[in-house]
PDB file of C-alpha atoms in Angstrom:
ATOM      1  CA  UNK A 411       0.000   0.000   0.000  1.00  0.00           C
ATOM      2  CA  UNK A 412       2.656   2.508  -1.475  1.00  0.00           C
ATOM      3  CA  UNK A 413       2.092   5.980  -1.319  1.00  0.00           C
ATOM      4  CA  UNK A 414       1.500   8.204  -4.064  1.00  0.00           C
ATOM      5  CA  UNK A 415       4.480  11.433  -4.700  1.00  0.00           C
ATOM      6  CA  UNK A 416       3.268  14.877  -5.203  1.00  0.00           C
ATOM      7  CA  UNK A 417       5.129  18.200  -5.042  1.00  0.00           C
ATOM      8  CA  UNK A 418       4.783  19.679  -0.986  1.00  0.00           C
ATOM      9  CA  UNK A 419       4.205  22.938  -2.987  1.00  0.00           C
ATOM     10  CA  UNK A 420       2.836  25.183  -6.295  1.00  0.00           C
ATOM     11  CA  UNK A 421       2.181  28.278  -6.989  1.00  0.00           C
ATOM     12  CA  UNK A 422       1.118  30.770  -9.600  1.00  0.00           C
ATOM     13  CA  UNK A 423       0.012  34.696  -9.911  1.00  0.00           C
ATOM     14  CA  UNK A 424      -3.878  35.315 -10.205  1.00  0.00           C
ATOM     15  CA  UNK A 425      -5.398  34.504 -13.876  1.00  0.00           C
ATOM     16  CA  UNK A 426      -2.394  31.137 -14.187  1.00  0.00           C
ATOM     17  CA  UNK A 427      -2.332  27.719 -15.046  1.00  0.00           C
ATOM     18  CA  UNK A 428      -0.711  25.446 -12.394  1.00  0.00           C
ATOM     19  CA  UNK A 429      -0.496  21.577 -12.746  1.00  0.00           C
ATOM     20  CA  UNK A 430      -0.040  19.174  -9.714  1.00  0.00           C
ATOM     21  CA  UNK A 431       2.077  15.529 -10.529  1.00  0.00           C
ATOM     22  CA  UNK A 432       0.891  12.827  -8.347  1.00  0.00           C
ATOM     23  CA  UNK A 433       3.366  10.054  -9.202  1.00  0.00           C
ATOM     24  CA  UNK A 434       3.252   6.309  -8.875  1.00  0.00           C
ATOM     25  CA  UNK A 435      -0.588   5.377  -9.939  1.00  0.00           C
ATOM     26  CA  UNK A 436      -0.870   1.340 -10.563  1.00  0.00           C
ATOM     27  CA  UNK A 437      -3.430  -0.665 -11.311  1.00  0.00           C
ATOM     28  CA  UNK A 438      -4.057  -4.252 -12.538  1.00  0.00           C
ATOM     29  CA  UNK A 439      -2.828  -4.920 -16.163  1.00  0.00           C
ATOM     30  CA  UNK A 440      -6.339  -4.321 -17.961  1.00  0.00           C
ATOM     31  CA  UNK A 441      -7.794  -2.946 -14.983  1.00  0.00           C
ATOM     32  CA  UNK A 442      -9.068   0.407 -14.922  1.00  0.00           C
ATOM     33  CA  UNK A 443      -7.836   2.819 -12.731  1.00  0.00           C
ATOM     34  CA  UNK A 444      -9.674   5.172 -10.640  1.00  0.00           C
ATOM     35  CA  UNK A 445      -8.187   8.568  -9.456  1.00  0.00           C
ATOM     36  CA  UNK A 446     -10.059  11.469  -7.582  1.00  0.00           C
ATOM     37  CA  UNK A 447      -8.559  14.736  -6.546  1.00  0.00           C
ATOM     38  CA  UNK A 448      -9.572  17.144  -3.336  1.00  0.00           C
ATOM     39  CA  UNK A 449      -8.977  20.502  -2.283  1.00  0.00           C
ATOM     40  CA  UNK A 450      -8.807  20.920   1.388  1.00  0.00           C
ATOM     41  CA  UNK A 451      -8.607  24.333   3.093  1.00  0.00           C
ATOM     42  CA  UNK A 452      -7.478  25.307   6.367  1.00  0.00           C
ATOM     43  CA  UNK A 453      -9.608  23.710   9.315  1.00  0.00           C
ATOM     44  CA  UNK A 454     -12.226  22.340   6.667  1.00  0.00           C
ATOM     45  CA  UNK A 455     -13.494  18.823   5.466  1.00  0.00           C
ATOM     46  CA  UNK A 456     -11.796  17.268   1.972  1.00  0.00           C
ATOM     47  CA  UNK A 457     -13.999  18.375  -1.294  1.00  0.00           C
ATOM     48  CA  UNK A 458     -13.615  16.182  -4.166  1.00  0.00           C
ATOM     49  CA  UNK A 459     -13.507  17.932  -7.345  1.00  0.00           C
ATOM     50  CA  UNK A 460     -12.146  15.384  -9.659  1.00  0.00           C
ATOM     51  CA  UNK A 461     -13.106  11.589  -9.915  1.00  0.00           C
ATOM     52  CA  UNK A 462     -12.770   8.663 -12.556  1.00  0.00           C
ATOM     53  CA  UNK A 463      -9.709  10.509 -13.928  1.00  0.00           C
ATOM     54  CA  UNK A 464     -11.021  13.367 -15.267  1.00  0.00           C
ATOM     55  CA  UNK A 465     -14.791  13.730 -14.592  1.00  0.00           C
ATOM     56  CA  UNK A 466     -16.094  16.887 -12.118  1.00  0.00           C
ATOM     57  CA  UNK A 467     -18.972  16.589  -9.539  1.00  0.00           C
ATOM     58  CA  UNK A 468     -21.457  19.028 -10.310  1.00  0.00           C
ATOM     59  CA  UNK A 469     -20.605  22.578  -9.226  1.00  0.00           C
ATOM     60  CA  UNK A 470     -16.935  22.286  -9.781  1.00  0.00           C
ATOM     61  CA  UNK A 471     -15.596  24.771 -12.329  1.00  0.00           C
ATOM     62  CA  UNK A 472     -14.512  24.019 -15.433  1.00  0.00           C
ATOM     63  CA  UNK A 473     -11.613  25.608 -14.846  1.00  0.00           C
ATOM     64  CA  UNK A 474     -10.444  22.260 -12.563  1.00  0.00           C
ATOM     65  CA  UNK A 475      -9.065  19.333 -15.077  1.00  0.00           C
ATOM     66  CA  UNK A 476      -7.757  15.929 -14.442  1.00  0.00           C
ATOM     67  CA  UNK A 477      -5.647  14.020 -16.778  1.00  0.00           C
ATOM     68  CA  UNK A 478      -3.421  10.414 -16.585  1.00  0.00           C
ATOM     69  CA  UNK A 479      -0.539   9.795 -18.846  1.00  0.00           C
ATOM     70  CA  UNK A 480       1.487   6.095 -17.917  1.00  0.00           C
ATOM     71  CA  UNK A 481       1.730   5.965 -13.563  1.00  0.00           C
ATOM     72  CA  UNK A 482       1.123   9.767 -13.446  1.00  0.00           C
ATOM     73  CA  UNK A 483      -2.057  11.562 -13.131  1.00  0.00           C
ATOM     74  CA  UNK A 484      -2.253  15.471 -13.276  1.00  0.00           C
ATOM     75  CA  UNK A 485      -4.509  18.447 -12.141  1.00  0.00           C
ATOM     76  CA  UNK A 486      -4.420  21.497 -13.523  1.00  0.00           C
ATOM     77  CA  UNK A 487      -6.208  24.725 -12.232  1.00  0.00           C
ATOM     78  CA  UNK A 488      -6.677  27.120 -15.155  1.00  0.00           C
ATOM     79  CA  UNK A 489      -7.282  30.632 -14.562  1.00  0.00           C
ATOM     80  CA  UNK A 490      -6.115  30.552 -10.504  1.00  0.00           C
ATOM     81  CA  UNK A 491      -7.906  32.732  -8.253  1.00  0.00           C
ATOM     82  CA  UNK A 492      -7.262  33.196  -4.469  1.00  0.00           C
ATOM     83  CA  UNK A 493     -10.111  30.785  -3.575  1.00  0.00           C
ATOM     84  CA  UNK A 494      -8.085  27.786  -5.236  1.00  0.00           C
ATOM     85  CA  UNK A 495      -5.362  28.656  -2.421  1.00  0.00           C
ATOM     86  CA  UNK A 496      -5.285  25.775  -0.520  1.00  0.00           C
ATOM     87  CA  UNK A 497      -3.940  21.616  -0.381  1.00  0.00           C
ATOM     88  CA  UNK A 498      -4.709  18.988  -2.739  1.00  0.00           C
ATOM     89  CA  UNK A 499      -4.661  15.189  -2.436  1.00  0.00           C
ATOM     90  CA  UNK A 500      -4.904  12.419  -5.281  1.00  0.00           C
ATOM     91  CA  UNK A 501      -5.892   9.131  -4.389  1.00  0.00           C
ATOM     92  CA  UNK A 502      -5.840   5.908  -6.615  1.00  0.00           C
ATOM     93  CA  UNK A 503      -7.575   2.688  -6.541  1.00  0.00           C
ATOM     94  CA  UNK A 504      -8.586   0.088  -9.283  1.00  0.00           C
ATOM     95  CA  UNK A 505     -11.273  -2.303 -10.016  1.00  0.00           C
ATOM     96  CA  UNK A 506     -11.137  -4.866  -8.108  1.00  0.00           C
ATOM     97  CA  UNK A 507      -8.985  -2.994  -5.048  1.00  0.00           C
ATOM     98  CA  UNK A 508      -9.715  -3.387  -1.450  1.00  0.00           C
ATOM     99  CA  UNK A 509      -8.052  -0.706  -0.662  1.00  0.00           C
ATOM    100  CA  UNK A 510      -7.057   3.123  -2.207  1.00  0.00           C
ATOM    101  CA  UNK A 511      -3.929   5.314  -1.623  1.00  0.00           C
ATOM    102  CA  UNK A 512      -3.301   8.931  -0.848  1.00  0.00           C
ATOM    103  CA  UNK A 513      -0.950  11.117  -2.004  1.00  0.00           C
ATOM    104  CA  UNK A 514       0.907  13.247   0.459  1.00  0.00           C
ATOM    105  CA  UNK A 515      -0.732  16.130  -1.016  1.00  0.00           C
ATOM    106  CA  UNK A 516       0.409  19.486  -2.249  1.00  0.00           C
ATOM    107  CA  UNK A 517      -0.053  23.256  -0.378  1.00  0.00           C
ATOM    108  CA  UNK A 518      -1.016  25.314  -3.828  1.00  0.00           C
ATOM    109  CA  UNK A 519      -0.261  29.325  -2.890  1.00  0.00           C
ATOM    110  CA  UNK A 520      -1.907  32.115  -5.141  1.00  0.00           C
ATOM    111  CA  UNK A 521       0.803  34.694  -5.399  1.00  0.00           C
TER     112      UNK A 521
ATOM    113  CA  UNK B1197     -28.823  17.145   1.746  1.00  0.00           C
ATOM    114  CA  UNK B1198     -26.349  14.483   2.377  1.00  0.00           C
ATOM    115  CA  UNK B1199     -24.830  14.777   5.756  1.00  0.00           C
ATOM    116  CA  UNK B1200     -22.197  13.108   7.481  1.00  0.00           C
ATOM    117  CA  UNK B1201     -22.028  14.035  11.464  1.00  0.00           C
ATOM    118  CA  UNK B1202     -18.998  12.248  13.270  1.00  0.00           C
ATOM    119  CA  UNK B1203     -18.571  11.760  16.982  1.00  0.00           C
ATOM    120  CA  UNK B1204     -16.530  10.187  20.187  1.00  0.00           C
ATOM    121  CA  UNK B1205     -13.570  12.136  19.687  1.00  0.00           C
ATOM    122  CA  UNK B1206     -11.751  12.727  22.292  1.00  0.00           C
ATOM    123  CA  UNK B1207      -8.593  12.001  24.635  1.00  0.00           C
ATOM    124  CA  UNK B1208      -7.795   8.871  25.574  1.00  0.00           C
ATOM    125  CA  UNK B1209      -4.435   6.952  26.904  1.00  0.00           C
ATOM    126  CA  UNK B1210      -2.059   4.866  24.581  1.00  0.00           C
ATOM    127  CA  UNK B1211      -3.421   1.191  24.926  1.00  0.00           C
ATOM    128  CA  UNK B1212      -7.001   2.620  25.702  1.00  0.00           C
ATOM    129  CA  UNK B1213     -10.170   2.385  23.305  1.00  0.00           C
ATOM    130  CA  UNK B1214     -12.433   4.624  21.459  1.00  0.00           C
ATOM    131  CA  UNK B1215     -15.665   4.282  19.187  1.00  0.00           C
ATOM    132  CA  UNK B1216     -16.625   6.697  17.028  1.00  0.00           C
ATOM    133  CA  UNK B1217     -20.142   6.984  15.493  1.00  0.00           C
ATOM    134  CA  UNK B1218     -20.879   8.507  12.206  1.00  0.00           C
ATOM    135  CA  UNK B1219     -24.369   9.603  11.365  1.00  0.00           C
ATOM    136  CA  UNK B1220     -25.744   9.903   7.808  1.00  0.00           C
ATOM    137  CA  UNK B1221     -28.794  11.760   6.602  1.00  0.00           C
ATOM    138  CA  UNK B1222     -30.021  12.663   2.949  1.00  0.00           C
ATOM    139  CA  UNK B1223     -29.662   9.501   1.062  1.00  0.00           C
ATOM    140  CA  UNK B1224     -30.401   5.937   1.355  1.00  0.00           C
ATOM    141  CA  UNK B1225     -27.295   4.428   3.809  1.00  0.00           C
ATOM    142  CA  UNK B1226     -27.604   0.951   3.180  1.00  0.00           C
ATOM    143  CA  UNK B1227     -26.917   1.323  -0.439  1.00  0.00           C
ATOM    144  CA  UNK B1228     -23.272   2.748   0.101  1.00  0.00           C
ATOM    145  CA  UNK B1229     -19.747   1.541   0.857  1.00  0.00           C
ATOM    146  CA  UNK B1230     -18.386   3.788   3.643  1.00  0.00           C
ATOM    147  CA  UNK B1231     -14.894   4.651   5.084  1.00  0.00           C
ATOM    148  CA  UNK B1232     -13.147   6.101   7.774  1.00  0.00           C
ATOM    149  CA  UNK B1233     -10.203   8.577   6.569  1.00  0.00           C
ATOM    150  CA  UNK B1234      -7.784  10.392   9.453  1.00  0.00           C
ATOM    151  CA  UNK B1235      -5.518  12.939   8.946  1.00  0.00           C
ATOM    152  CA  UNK B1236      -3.203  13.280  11.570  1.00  0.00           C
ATOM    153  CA  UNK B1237      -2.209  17.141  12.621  1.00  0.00           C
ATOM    154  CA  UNK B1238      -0.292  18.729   9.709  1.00  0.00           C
ATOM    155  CA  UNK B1239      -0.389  15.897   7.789  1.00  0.00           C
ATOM    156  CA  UNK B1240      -1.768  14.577   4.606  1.00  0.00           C
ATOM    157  CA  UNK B1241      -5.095  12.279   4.413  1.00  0.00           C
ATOM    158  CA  UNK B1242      -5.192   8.418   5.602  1.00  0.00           C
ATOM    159  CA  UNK B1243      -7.771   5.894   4.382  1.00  0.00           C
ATOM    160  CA  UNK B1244      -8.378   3.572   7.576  1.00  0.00           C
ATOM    161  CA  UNK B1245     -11.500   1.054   6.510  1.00  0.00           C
ATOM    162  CA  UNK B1246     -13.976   0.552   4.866  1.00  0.00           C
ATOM    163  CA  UNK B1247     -17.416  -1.209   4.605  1.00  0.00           C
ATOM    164  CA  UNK B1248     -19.476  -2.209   1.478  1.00  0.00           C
ATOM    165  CA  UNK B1249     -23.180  -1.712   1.559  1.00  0.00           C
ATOM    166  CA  UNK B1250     -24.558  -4.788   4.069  1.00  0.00           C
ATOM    167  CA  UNK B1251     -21.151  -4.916   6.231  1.00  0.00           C
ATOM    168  CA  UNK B1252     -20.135  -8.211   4.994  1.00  0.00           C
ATOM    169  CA  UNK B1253     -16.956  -6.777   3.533  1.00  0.00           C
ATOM    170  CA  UNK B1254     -14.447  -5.113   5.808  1.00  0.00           C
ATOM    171  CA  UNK B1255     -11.537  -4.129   4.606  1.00  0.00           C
ATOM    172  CA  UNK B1256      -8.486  -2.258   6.278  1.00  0.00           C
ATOM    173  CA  UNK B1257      -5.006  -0.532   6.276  1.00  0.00           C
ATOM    174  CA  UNK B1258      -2.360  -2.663   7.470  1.00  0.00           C
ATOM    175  CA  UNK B1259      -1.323  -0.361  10.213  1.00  0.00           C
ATOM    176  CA  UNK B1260      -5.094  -1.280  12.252  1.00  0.00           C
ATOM    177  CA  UNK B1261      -5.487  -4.816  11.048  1.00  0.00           C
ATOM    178  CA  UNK B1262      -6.496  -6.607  14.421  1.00  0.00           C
ATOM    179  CA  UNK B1263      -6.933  -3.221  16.578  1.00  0.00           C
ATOM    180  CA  UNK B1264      -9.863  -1.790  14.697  1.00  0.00           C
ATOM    181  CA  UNK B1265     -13.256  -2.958  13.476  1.00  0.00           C
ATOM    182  CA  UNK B1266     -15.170  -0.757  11.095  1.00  0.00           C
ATOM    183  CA  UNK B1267     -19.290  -2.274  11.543  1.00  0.00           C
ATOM    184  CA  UNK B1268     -22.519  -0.409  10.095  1.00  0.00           C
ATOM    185  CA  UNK B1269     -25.940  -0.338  11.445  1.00  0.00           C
ATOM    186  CA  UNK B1270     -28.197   0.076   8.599  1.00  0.00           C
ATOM    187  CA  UNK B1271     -31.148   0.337  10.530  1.00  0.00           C
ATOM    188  CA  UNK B1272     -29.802   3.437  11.899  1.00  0.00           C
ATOM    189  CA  UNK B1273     -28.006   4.682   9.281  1.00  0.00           C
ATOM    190  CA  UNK B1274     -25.110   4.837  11.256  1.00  0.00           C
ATOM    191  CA  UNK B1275     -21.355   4.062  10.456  1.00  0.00           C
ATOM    192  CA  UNK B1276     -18.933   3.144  13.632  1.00  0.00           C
ATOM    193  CA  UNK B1277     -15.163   3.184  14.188  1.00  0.00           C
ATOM    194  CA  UNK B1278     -13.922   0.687  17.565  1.00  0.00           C
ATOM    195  CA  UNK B1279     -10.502   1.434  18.226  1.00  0.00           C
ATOM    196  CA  UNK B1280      -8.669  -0.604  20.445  1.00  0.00           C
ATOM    197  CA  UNK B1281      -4.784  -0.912  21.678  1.00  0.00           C
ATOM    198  CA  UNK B1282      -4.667   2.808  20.297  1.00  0.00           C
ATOM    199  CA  UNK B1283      -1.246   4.391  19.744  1.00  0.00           C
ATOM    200  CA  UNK B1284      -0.144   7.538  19.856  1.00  0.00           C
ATOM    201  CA  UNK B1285       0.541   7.370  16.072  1.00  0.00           C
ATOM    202  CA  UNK B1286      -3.743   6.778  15.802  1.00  0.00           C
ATOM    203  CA  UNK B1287      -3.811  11.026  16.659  1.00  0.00           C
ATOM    204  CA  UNK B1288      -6.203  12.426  13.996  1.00  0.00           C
ATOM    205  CA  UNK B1289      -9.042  13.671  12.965  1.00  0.00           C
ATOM    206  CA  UNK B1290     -11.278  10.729  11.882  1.00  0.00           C
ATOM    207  CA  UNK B1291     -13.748  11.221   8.770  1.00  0.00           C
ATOM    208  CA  UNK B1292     -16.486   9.504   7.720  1.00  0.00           C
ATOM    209  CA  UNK B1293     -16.839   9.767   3.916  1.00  0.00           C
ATOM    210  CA  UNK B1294     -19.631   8.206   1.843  1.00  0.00           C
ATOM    211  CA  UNK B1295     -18.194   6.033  -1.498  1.00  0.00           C
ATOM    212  CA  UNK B1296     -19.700   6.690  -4.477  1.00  0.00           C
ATOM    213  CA  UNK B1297     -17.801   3.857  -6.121  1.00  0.00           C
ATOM    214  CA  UNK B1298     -14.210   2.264  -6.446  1.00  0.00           C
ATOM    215  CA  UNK B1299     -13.182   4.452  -3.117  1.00  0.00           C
ATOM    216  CA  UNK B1300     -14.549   7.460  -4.702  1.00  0.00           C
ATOM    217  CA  UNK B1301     -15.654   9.678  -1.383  1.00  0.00           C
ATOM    218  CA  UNK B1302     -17.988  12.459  -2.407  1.00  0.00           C
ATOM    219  CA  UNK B1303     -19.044  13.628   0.601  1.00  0.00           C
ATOM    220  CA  UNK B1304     -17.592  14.246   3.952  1.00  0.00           C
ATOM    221  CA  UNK B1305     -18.454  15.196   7.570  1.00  0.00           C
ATOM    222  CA  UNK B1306     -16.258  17.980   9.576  1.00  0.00           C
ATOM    223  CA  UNK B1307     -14.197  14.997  11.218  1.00  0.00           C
ATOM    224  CA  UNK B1308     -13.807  13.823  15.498  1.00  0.00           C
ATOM    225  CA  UNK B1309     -10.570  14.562  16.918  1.00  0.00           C
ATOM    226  CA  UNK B1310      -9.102  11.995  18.466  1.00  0.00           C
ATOM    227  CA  UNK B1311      -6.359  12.281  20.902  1.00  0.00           C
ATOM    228  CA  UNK B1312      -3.799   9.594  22.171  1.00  0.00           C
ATOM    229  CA  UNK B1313      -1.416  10.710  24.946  1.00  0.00           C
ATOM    230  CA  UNK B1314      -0.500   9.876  28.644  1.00  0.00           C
TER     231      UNK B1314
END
C-alpha cells in the first residue's frame, strides 16, 4: 500500500495555469484505474472535485481538469484565483482494489 | 442534503479504546460503501476502513489490522469506528466519507478529533 508522490508545494500569480504531478498510480494490467482529486482548506473537510480521472462533480468549475498519462495523473487549475489557495490530495484505486492510496498532497499558494 | 455528522472524539491513553459513530442523513445508507479517513495534525489524508453496503466486507489498512473494526448499522443509518490498543501514532481527525464507487468519497463530515497521549 505505497504511497502516491506529489510536489509539498505550487504556486502561480492570479489569472495562471498550475499543474499538480501525483506520481506512482498502478493498477491491474487491464484494470481500470480510478483517481479522484480534493482541495482541502485550512480547518475544513476534503472536497472532491475530480473523480474517474477526469470527470467533475457538479458545481466544480470548469476551470479544474484531471488528466493520466502512464503511472502519473495530473490536475491542472486554469485561470487561478485566491479561492483555489489551498492543499490537494490524489488518491488511486482500481477495479477490483480493497483498498485506495493517498498522495501526500500538495499546499497550492496564489501569489 | 447528504450529511455526514462524526462523533466520540476525544482524549484517551495509549493502549485505551475509542468508538466513534458517524451519522448519515439525505440519502439511502444501506446502499453505500463507507470509510473512515484520518488525517493526523499537519499531515496529509489516511484511508483507515472501509465497509461495502450490508457490512459483509471489511476491509483495512495494514497499520489497524487486528486493533480496529469498522461495523454499520443500517437500521440506523449509522457508520462506527472501535478502536482498540490505540497508539499515539492513531492522533487524527477521523472522517467519515460516503463512497460513491471504487473508493470514490464524495461527501464528507467535519471529522472527530481523536487524541492519544499519557
Amino acid at each position: 500500500q505505497s504511497a502516491l508522490t506529489q510536489p509539498p508545494s505550487a504556486s502561480g500569480s492570479p489569472g495562471q495555469s498550475v499543474a499538480i504531478s501525483c506520481t506512482g498510480i498502478s493498477g491491474d494490467v487491464g484494470a481500470y484505474t480510478y483517481v479522484s482529486w480534493y482541495q482541502q482548506h485550512p480547518g475544513k473537510a476534503p472536497k472532491l472535485i475530480i473523480y474517474e480521472v477526469t470527470k467533475r462533480p457538479s458545481g466544480v468549475p470548469d476551470r479544474f481538469t484531471g488528466s493520466k498519462s502512464g503511472n502519473t495523473a495530473s490536475l491542472t487549475v486554469s485561470g487561478l484565483q485566491a479561492e483555489d489557495e489551498a492543499d490537494y490530495y490524489c488518491s488511486s484505486s482500481f477495479a477490483g482494489s480493497t483498498h485506495v492510496v493517498f498522495g501526500g498532497g500538495t499546499k497550492l499558494t496564489v501569489l | 442534503e447528504v450529511q455526514m455528522v462524526e462523533s466520540g472524539g476525544g482524549l484517551v491513553q495509549p493502549g485505551g479504546s475509542l468508538r466513534l459513530a458517524c451519522a448519515a442523513s439525505g440519502f439511502r445508507f444501506s446502499g453505500f460503501w463507507v470509510s473512515w479517513v484520518r488525517q493526523a495534525p499537519g499531515k496529509g489524508l489516511e484511508w483507515v476502513a472501509s465497509t461495502n453496503e450490508d457490512g459483509s466486507q471489511t476491509y483495512y489498512v495494514d497499520s489497524v489490522k487486528g486493533r480496529f473494526t469498522i461495523s454499520r448499522d443500517n437500521a440506523k443509518s449509522s457508520l462506527y469506528l472501535q478502536m482498540d490498543r490505540l497508539r499515539v501514532e492513531d492522533t487524527a481527525v477521523y472522517y467519515c466519507p460516503r463512497d460513491t464507487g471504487f473508493f470514490t468519497f464524495t461527501y464528507w463530515g467535519q471529522g472527530a478529533l481523536v487524541t492519544v497521549s499519557s
